[in-house]
Amino acid sequence: MVFAINSCAYQTEILRGGIQAVPSGEIEAARAIGMSRWAVLRRVAFPHAYRIAWPALGNEIILLMKASALASVVTVFDLMGRTRQIFSRSFDFSVYFWAAVLYLAITVCFVLIWRHLERRLSRHMTGAIPAGSIMMHPQPSQDVVLKATDIHKTFGAHEVLKGISLESRKNDVISILGSSGSGKSTFLRCLNFLEIPTSGQVSVHGEEIAIRNGRPDDPRQIERMRQHLGMVFQQFNLWSHRTVLENVMEGGPVQVKRRPKAEARDQAEALLARVGLAERMHMYPSQLSGGQQQRVAIARALAMEPDAILFDEPTSALDPELVGEVLKVMQDLAAEGRTMIVVTHEMAFAREVSTEVVFLHQGRIAEQGPPEKLFSHPESEVFARFISNTR
């Protein structure tokens, strides 16, 4: 009992460290598709944490096995206690040798089994990491999908967003531009409440998200809202403990929308084929290039069949030669009429694909309008300087 209590304390700390080591981006990706807190813990945090903590847990169990030999001093019958009894009768020192051999054999067998399980669990944690064309803009609809009104966001005394309003209709492709620190990503994260706005209103299909005292009035309302807004992150945020296929089918379709697994699998395979990754569906994220991982992230967002997709600088973490493959997928989505809000530094994409461009400067909208007008005749000096510096 004493050894069990002592070991449980160490094992609890090991598991706590494993949970804290789970990348926060993977947690955010689960929240962004509308998973409940329990589903996030059960499907993302705990499985990943156990894989991280597995080697340390193995060490602790082996130490517990070795420490159990000390129990003989309190007359508990274990291997060492039995050995002492035999020696007291025969005075044959070889019994200690054979007891040590047996302890060694038990420990070695346990270590080998544990290492085999560790390799199976962690084989996906490491691995080798193996231009768009001008297009017609879809005609915007009068159906307002997403509306943000007078969004403010402060971090301590620093006000990042200073009253931003934006309206996105069906088929809109809105590119949000701005220099680093202008509030682009913060604003995008406020749209699906990964960041809670300090003040302002956000509505999806006319349903306003209620915020009181800087907190959502109904967390379940936010979970429902997120099911209508796909999210693609700058750092991909794929679940590293799941295969490519599982990343697409398990999170939203199965866990959130409760679709049958067979149906979700068929949809996931079709989406992966659509983004050119059908042959890699059984690989893990660490075995893919950055561009491939981002295409998987796009497929995962599409699996939720969202009304709009939010892209947070989807190409900024990619090598230049991988940017084109992601932009091609995004161009195809725009051509088929997908509603998209894209934070980007890709000027060609903003000019050729967008139906509207928004330029943020110091937490405010400095210029907004059709790309043809903004890029040809910028009204503000700061935007003119911005596009001249990015050419």
GROMACS .gro file of C-alpha atoms in nm:
model
  391
    1MET     CA    1   0.000   0.000   0.000
    2VAL     CA    2   0.281   0.241   0.091
    3PHE     CA    3   0.469   0.172  -0.233
    4ALA     CA    4   0.148   0.212  -0.436
    5ILE     CA    5   0.064   0.550  -0.282
    6ASN     CA    6   0.421   0.674  -0.329
    7SER     CA    7   0.431   0.558  -0.692
    8CYS     CA    8   0.089   0.704  -0.769
    9ALA     CA    9   0.214   1.048  -0.665
   10TYR     CA   10   0.505   1.026  -0.911
   11GLN     CA   11   0.289   0.883  -1.190
   12THR     CA   12   0.034   1.161  -1.144
   13GLU     CA   13   0.307   1.423  -1.188
   14ILE     CA   14   0.433   1.240  -1.498
   15LEU     CA   15   0.084   1.245  -1.650
   16ARG     CA   16   0.039   1.613  -1.558
   17GLY     CA   17   0.365   1.693  -1.738
   18GLY     CA   18   0.244   1.495  -2.039
   19ILE     CA   19  -0.081   1.691  -2.054
   20GLN     CA   20   0.104   2.024  -2.027
   21ALA     CA   21   0.335   1.914  -2.310
   22VAL     CA   22   0.047   1.866  -2.556
   23PRO     CA   23   0.087   2.143  -2.818
   24SER     CA   24  -0.166   2.419  -2.756
   25GLY     CA   25  -0.230   2.446  -3.130
   26GLU     CA   26  -0.371   2.093  -3.139
   27ILE     CA   27  -0.609   2.184  -2.857
   28GLU     CA   28  -0.715   2.498  -3.044
   29ALA     CA   29  -0.775   2.298  -3.362
   30ALA     CA   30  -1.015   2.071  -3.172
   31ARG     CA   31  -1.194   2.368  -3.016
   32ALA     CA   32  -1.218   2.542  -3.354
   33ILE     CA   33  -1.433   2.264  -3.502
   34GLY     CA   34  -1.678   2.273  -3.212
   35MET     CA   35  -1.553   1.991  -2.987
   36SER     CA   36  -1.674   2.010  -2.629
   37ARG     CA   37  -1.417   2.036  -2.350
   38TRP     CA   38  -1.463   1.670  -2.258
   39ALA     CA   39  -1.423   1.562  -2.622
   40VAL     CA   40  -1.103   1.769  -2.649
   41LEU     CA   41  -0.961   1.597  -2.341
   42ARG     CA   42  -1.073   1.250  -2.442
   43ARG     CA   43  -0.983   1.257  -2.813
   44VAL     CA   44  -0.682   1.493  -2.826
   45ALA     CA   45  -0.522   1.582  -2.492
   46PHE     CA   46  -0.524   1.248  -2.306
   47PRO     CA   47  -0.412   1.022  -2.598
   48HIS     CA   48  -0.127   1.258  -2.683
   49ALA     CA   49  -0.029   1.303  -2.318
   50TYR     CA   50  -0.002   0.929  -2.262
   51ARG     CA   51   0.229   0.894  -2.559
   52ILE     CA   52   0.452   1.171  -2.424
   53ALA     CA   53   0.451   1.030  -2.071
   54TRP     CA   54   0.491   0.664  -2.172
   55PRO     CA   55   0.874   0.635  -2.131
   56ALA     CA   56   0.870   0.801  -1.788
   57LEU     CA   57   0.580   0.583  -1.675
   58GLY     CA   58   0.779   0.276  -1.778
   59ASN     CA   59   1.076   0.390  -1.569
   60GLU     CA   60   0.853   0.449  -1.267
   61ILE     CA   61   0.697   0.102  -1.293
   62ILE     CA   62   1.041  -0.061  -1.318
   63LEU     CA   63   1.155   0.131  -1.008
   64LEU     CA   64   0.843   0.013  -0.828
   65MET     CA   65   0.925  -0.347  -0.919
   66LYS     CA   66   1.279  -0.312  -0.787
   67ALA     CA   67   1.169  -0.131  -0.471
   68SER     CA   68   0.928  -0.410  -0.388
   69ALA     CA   69   1.231  -0.619  -0.284
   70LEU     CA   70   1.261  -0.389   0.018
   71ALA     CA   71   0.925  -0.514   0.139
   72SER     CA   72   1.098  -0.823   0.279
   73VAL     CA   73   1.214  -0.620   0.579
   74VAL     CA   74   0.850  -0.582   0.688
   75THR     CA   75   0.785  -0.958   0.648
   76VAL     CA   76   0.591  -0.925   0.321
   77PHE     CA   77   0.638  -1.244   0.118
   78ASP     CA   78   0.799  -1.144  -0.213
   79LEU     CA   79   1.086  -1.293  -0.410
   80MET     CA   80   1.359  -1.154  -0.186
   81GLY     CA   81   1.173  -1.256   0.129
   82ARG     CA   82   1.138  -1.613   0.004
   83THR     CA   83   1.508  -1.614  -0.086
   84ARG     CA   84   1.602  -1.521   0.272
   85GLN     CA   85   1.388  -1.804   0.404
   86ILE     CA   86   1.559  -2.056   0.179
   87PHE     CA   87   1.904  -1.925   0.274
   88SER     CA   88   1.825  -1.949   0.647
   89ARG     CA   89   1.762  -2.319   0.604
   90SER     CA   90   2.034  -2.415   0.355
   91PHE     CA   91   2.301  -2.143   0.401
   92ASP     CA   92   2.349  -2.164   0.023
   93PHE     CA   93   2.453  -1.819  -0.107
   94SER     CA   94   2.366  -1.922  -0.465
   95VAL     CA   95   1.997  -1.862  -0.393
   96TYR     CA   96   2.071  -1.487  -0.384
   97PHE     CA   97   2.242  -1.516  -0.722
   98TRP     CA   98   1.941  -1.694  -0.875
   99ALA     CA   99   1.705  -1.446  -0.715
  100ALA     CA  100   1.904  -1.163  -0.875
  101VAL     CA  101   1.896  -1.343  -1.210
  102LEU     CA  102   1.519  -1.383  -1.183
  103TYR     CA  103   1.475  -1.015  -1.094
  104LEU     CA  104   1.694  -0.920  -1.390
  105ALA     CA  105   1.497  -1.147  -1.624
  106ILE     CA  106   1.165  -1.000  -1.512
  107THR     CA  107   1.294  -0.644  -1.551
  108VAL     CA  108   1.453  -0.706  -1.892
  109CYS     CA  109   1.138  -0.871  -2.025
  110PHE     CA  110   0.929  -0.580  -1.899
  111VAL     CA  111   1.167  -0.324  -2.053
  112LEU     CA  112   1.161  -0.499  -2.391
  113ILE     CA  113   0.783  -0.515  -2.395
  114TRP     CA  114   0.757  -0.152  -2.285
  115ARG     CA  115   1.005  -0.033  -2.550
  116HIS     CA  116   0.811  -0.219  -2.817
  117LEU     CA  117   0.491  -0.043  -2.708
  118GLU     CA  118   0.679   0.287  -2.690
  119ARG     CA  119   0.804   0.251  -3.049
  120ARG     CA  120   0.453   0.170  -3.167
  121LEU     CA  121   0.306   0.471  -2.989
  122SER     CA  122   0.577   0.718  -3.087
  123ARG     CA  123   0.667   0.608  -3.439
  124HIS     CA  124   0.462   0.899  -3.573
  125MET     CA  125   0.607   1.160  -3.337
  126THR     CA  126   0.924   1.198  -3.544
  127GLY     CA  127   0.997   1.149  -3.910
  128ALA     CA  128   1.175   1.287  -4.213
  129ILE     CA  129   1.016   1.588  -4.368
  130PRO     CA  130   1.013   1.481  -4.701
  131ALA     CA  131   0.165   3.009  -5.839
  132GLY     CA  132  -0.163   3.079  -5.892
  133SER     CA  133  -0.347   3.182  -6.209
  134ILE     CA  134  -0.588   3.469  -6.262
  135MET     CA  135  -0.949   3.360  -6.212
  136MET     CA  136  -1.303   3.492  -6.224
  137HIS     CA  137  -1.457   3.600  -5.894
  138PRO     CA  138  -1.783   3.428  -5.792
  139GLN     CA  139  -2.074   3.669  -5.759
  140PRO     CA  140  -2.137   3.753  -5.392
  141SER     CA  141  -2.473   3.664  -5.243
  142GLN     CA  142  -2.698   3.879  -5.025
  143ASP     CA  143  -2.700   3.602  -4.760
  144VAL     CA  144  -2.484   3.731  -4.472
  145VAL     CA  145  -2.285   3.438  -4.334
  146LEU     CA  146  -2.068   3.616  -4.077
  147LYS     CA  147  -2.091   3.964  -3.934
  148ALA     CA  148  -1.858   4.134  -3.687
  149THR     CA  149  -1.950   4.474  -3.543
  150ASP     CA  150  -1.719   4.713  -3.356
  151ILE     CA  151  -1.477   4.446  -3.232
  152HIS     CA  152  -1.238   4.561  -2.961
  153LYS     CA  153  -0.971   4.346  -2.800
  154THR     CA  154  -0.728   4.443  -2.528
  155PHE     CA  155  -0.446   4.251  -2.363
  156GLY     CA  156  -0.385   4.421  -2.032
  157ALA     CA  157  -0.339   4.789  -2.107
  158HIS     CA  158  -0.261   4.728  -2.476
  159GLU     CA  159  -0.555   4.766  -2.714
  160VAL     CA  160  -0.493   4.548  -3.020
  161LEU     CA  161  -0.827   4.590  -3.200
  162LYS     CA  162  -0.991   4.932  -3.196
  163GLY     CA  163  -1.339   4.885  -3.336
  164ILE     CA  164  -1.328   4.663  -3.645
  165SER     CA  165  -1.646   4.579  -3.836
  166LEU     CA  166  -1.672   4.328  -4.120
  167GLU     CA  167  -1.953   4.157  -4.308
  168SER     CA  168  -1.907   3.844  -4.515
  169ARG     CA  169  -2.174   3.717  -4.752
  170LYS     CA  170  -2.200   3.382  -4.921
  171ASN     CA  171  -1.932   3.333  -5.192
  172ASP     CA  172  -1.721   3.621  -5.057
  173VAL     CA  173  -1.343   3.581  -5.053
  174ILE     CA  174  -1.213   3.849  -4.816
  175SER     CA  175  -0.837   3.899  -4.783
  176ILE     CA  176  -0.716   4.075  -4.470
  177LEU     CA  177  -0.380   4.246  -4.517
  178GLY     CA  178  -0.156   4.441  -4.286
  179SER     CA  179   0.190   4.458  -4.140
  180SER     CA  180   0.294   4.242  -3.847
  181GLY     CA  181   0.126   4.354  -3.526
  182SER     CA  182  -0.166   4.522  -3.698
  183GLY     CA  183  -0.419   4.281  -3.540
  184LYS     CA  184  -0.502   4.056  -3.838
  185SER     CA  185  -0.472   3.719  -3.666
  186THR     CA  186  -0.625   3.847  -3.343
  187PHE     CA  187  -0.931   3.968  -3.533
  188LEU     CA  188  -0.966   3.637  -3.715
  189ARG     CA  189  -0.942   3.445  -3.387
  190CYS     CA  190  -1.211   3.670  -3.241
  191LEU     CA  191  -1.448   3.563  -3.518
  192ASN     CA  192  -1.467   3.208  -3.382
  193PHE     CA  193  -1.391   3.304  -3.022
  194LEU     CA  194  -1.053   3.143  -2.986
  195GLU     CA  195  -0.993   3.492  -2.853
  196ILE     CA  196  -1.286   3.645  -2.665
  197PRO     CA  197  -1.350   4.004  -2.782
  198THR     CA  198  -1.337   4.266  -2.509
  199SER     CA  199  -1.643   4.427  -2.667
  200GLY     CA  200  -1.842   4.413  -2.989
  201GLN     CA  201  -2.077   4.166  -3.153
  202VAL     CA  202  -2.028   3.860  -3.374
  203SER     CA  203  -2.317   3.687  -3.547
  204VAL     CA  204  -2.335   3.379  -3.771
  205HIS     CA  205  -2.636   3.361  -4.002
  206GLY     CA  206  -2.799   3.629  -3.791
  207GLU     CA  207  -2.749   3.450  -3.457
  208GLU     CA  208  -2.557   3.680  -3.227
  209ILE     CA  209  -2.305   3.535  -2.983
  210ALA     CA  210  -2.382   3.670  -2.639
  211ILE     CA  211  -2.083   3.802  -2.442
  212ARG     CA  212  -2.108   3.926  -2.084
  213ASN     CA  213  -1.823   4.067  -1.880
  214GLY     CA  214  -1.571   3.947  -2.136
  215ARG     CA  215  -1.697   3.585  -2.128
  216PRO     CA  216  -1.941   3.392  -2.349
  217ASP     CA  217  -2.287   3.369  -2.197
  218ASP     CA  218  -2.340   3.018  -2.337
  219PRO     CA  219  -2.027   2.810  -2.420
  220ARG     CA  220  -2.244   2.557  -2.607
  221GLN     CA  221  -2.360   2.833  -2.839
  222ILE     CA  222  -1.997   2.895  -2.934
  223GLU     CA  223  -1.944   2.522  -2.994
  224ARG     CA  224  -2.247   2.522  -3.228
  225MET     CA  225  -2.124   2.837  -3.404
  226ARG     CA  226  -1.779   2.689  -3.462
  227GLN     CA  227  -1.934   2.402  -3.655
  228HIS     CA  228  -2.028   2.658  -3.922
  229LEU     CA  229  -1.678   2.813  -3.940
  230GLY     CA  230  -1.383   2.605  -4.056
  231MET     CA  231  -1.039   2.715  -3.938
  232VAL     CA  232  -0.699   2.665  -4.103
  233PHE     CA  233  -0.402   2.763  -3.888
  234GLN     CA  234  -0.061   2.903  -3.974
  235GLN     CA  235   0.117   2.612  -3.800
  236PHE     CA  236  -0.125   2.346  -3.939
  237ASN     CA  237  -0.214   2.219  -3.587
  238LEU     CA  238  -0.277   1.864  -3.705
  239TRP     CA  239  -0.319   1.602  -3.433
  240SER     CA  240   0.020   1.437  -3.437
  241HIS     CA  241  -0.101   1.118  -3.266
  242ARG     CA  242  -0.349   1.046  -3.548
  243THR     CA  243  -0.300   0.952  -3.911
  244VAL     CA  244  -0.389   1.185  -4.197
  245LEU     CA  245  -0.717   0.998  -4.252
  246GLU     CA  246  -0.806   1.011  -3.882
  247ASN     CA  247  -0.729   1.384  -3.869
  248VAL     CA  248  -0.993   1.446  -4.135
  249MET     CA  249  -1.264   1.200  -4.028
  250GLU     CA  250  -1.238   1.160  -3.650
  251GLY     CA  251  -1.259   1.515  -3.516
  252GLY     CA  252  -1.551   1.698  -3.674
  253PRO     CA  253  -1.758   1.442  -3.865
  254VAL     CA  254  -1.749   1.162  -3.603
  255GLN     CA  255  -1.699   1.338  -3.270
  256VAL     CA  256  -1.893   1.660  -3.333
  257LYS     CA  257  -2.154   1.581  -3.598
  258ARG     CA  258  -2.194   1.215  -3.492
  259ARG     CA  259  -2.182   1.072  -3.842
  260PRO     CA  260  -2.133   0.698  -3.892
  261LYS     CA  261  -1.766   0.612  -3.924
  262ALA     CA  262  -1.812   0.448  -4.264
  263GLU     CA  263  -1.974   0.763  -4.403
  264ALA     CA  264  -1.710   0.988  -4.246
  265ARG     CA  265  -1.432   0.769  -4.385
  266ASP     CA  266  -1.574   0.786  -4.740
  267GLN     CA  267  -1.598   1.164  -4.714
  268ALA     CA  268  -1.244   1.193  -4.574
  269GLU     CA  269  -1.097   0.976  -4.850
  270ALA     CA  270  -1.275   1.189  -5.114
  271LEU     CA  271  -1.145   1.513  -4.960
  272LEU     CA  272  -0.789   1.383  -4.938
  273ALA     CA  273  -0.807   1.277  -5.302
  274ARG     CA  274  -0.935   1.624  -5.383
  275VAL     CA  275  -0.630   1.791  -5.225
  276GLY     CA  276  -0.394   1.539  -5.384
  277LEU     CA  277  -0.307   1.330  -5.077
  278ALA     CA  278  -0.502   1.008  -5.124
  279GLU     CA  279  -0.183   0.798  -5.127
  280ARG     CA  280  -0.068   0.946  -4.793
  281MET     CA  281  -0.385   0.897  -4.592
  282HIS     CA  282  -0.229   0.636  -4.361
  283MET     CA  283   0.080   0.844  -4.281
  284TYR     CA  284   0.126   1.063  -3.975
  285PRO     CA  285   0.166   1.443  -3.995
  286SER     CA  286   0.538   1.429  -3.911
  287GLN     CA  287   0.594   1.221  -4.226
  288LEU     CA  288   0.455   1.496  -4.453
  289SER     CA  289   0.601   1.817  -4.587
  290GLY     CA  290   0.467   2.150  -4.467
  291GLY     CA  291   0.260   2.201  -4.780
  292GLN     CA  292   0.109   1.854  -4.748
  293GLN     CA  293   0.024   1.915  -4.384
  294GLN     CA  294  -0.153   2.238  -4.472
  295ARG     CA  295  -0.355   2.061  -4.741
  296VAL     CA  296  -0.459   1.803  -4.481
  297ALA     CA  297  -0.565   2.091  -4.254
  298ILE     CA  298  -0.778   2.233  -4.537
  299ALA     CA  299  -0.938   1.890  -4.592
  300ARG     CA  300  -1.011   1.868  -4.219
  301ALA     CA  301  -1.184   2.207  -4.230
  302LEU     CA  302  -1.386   2.103  -4.536
  303ALA     CA  303  -1.498   1.782  -4.364
  304MET     CA  304  -1.717   1.992  -4.134
  305GLU     CA  305  -1.899   2.131  -4.441
  306PRO     CA  306  -1.865   2.483  -4.301
  307ASP     CA  307  -2.049   2.791  -4.423
  308ALA     CA  308  -1.721   2.986  -4.419
  309ILE     CA  309  -1.354   2.900  -4.376
  310LEU     CA  310  -1.110   3.119  -4.183
  311PHE     CA  311  -0.746   3.104  -4.298
  312ASP     CA  312  -0.481   3.242  -4.061
  313GLU     CA  313  -0.175   3.309  -4.280
  314PRO     CA  314  -0.189   2.957  -4.430
  315THR     CA  315   0.133   2.992  -4.631
  316SER     CA  316   0.358   3.194  -4.401
  317ALA     CA  317   0.512   2.885  -4.235
  318LEU     CA  318   0.592   2.718  -4.569
  319ASP     CA  319   0.905   2.714  -4.781
  320PRO     CA  320   0.861   2.922  -5.098
  321GLU     CA  321   0.846   2.615  -5.322
  322LEU     CA  322   0.554   2.474  -5.118
  323VAL     CA  323   0.339   2.787  -5.118
  324GLY     CA  324   0.199   2.726  -5.466
  325GLU     CA  325   0.041   2.390  -5.386
  326VAL     CA  326  -0.157   2.538  -5.096
  327LEU     CA  327  -0.262   2.848  -5.292
  328LYS     CA  328  -0.384   2.624  -5.575
  329VAL     CA  329  -0.620   2.443  -5.338
  330MET     CA  330  -0.744   2.776  -5.201
  331GLN     CA  331  -0.799   2.911  -5.553
  332ASP     CA  332  -1.003   2.604  -5.640
  333LEU     CA  333  -1.218   2.655  -5.330
  334ALA     CA  334  -1.276   3.020  -5.422
  335ALA     CA  335  -1.367   2.923  -5.780
  336GLU     CA  336  -1.639   2.688  -5.659
  337GLY     CA  337  -1.794   2.961  -5.444
  338ARG     CA  338  -1.661   2.887  -5.096
  339THR     CA  339  -1.693   3.170  -4.846
  340MET     CA  340  -1.343   3.247  -4.719
  341ILE     CA  341  -1.180   3.503  -4.492
  342VAL     CA  342  -0.804   3.492  -4.539
  343VAL     CA  343  -0.531   3.662  -4.340
  344THR     CA  344  -0.243   3.663  -4.584
  345HIS     CA  345   0.074   3.827  -4.709
  346GLU     CA  346   0.027   3.683  -5.059
  347MET     CA  347  -0.042   3.994  -5.264
  348ALA     CA  348  -0.109   3.801  -5.587
  349PHE     CA  349  -0.377   3.591  -5.416
  350ALA     CA  350  -0.539   3.899  -5.264
  351ARG     CA  351  -0.540   4.081  -5.597
  352GLU     CA  352  -0.653   3.795  -5.823
  353VAL     CA  353  -0.882   3.582  -5.607
  354SER     CA  354  -1.043   3.812  -5.351
  355THR     CA  355  -1.380   3.978  -5.389
  356GLU     CA  356  -1.286   4.226  -5.115
  357VAL     CA  357  -0.962   4.339  -4.950
  358VAL     CA  358  -0.936   4.479  -4.598
  359PHE     CA  359  -0.618   4.653  -4.485
  360LEU     CA  360  -0.557   4.683  -4.111
  361HIS     CA  361  -0.321   4.936  -3.959
  362GLN     CA  362  -0.264   4.973  -3.584
  363GLY     CA  363  -0.581   4.785  -3.497
  364ARG     CA  364  -0.814   4.976  -3.732
  365ILE     CA  365  -0.937   4.932  -4.088
  366ALA     CA  366  -0.730   5.179  -4.288
  367GLU     CA  367  -0.870   5.085  -4.629
  368GLN     CA  368  -1.135   4.847  -4.761
  369GLY     CA  369  -1.286   4.770  -5.099
  370PRO     CA  370  -1.259   4.567  -5.422
  371PRO     CA  371  -0.904   4.456  -5.504
  372GLU     CA  372  -0.911   4.621  -5.846
  373LYS     CA  373  -0.972   4.960  -5.688
  374LEU     CA  374  -0.744   4.925  -5.387
  375PHE     CA  375  -0.438   4.796  -5.568
  376SER     CA  376  -0.474   5.034  -5.864
  377HIS     CA  377  -0.571   5.350  -5.677
  378PRO     CA  378  -0.498   5.325  -5.304
  379GLU     CA  379  -0.654   5.611  -5.112
  380SER     CA  380  -0.438   5.600  -4.801
  381GLU     CA  381  -0.067   5.670  -4.798
  382VAL     CA  382  -0.001   5.387  -4.552
  383PHE     CA  383  -0.160   5.126  -4.783
  384ALA     CA  384   0.024   5.263  -5.086
  385ARG     CA  385   0.349   5.231  -4.896
  386PHE     CA  386   0.254   4.879  -4.781
  387ILE     CA  387   0.192   4.743  -5.129
  388SER     CA  388   0.503   4.911  -5.268
  389ASN     CA  389   0.714   4.742  -5.001
  390THR     CA  390   0.565   4.397  -5.070
  391ARG     CA  391   0.612   4.395  -5.445
   0.00000   0.00000   0.00000
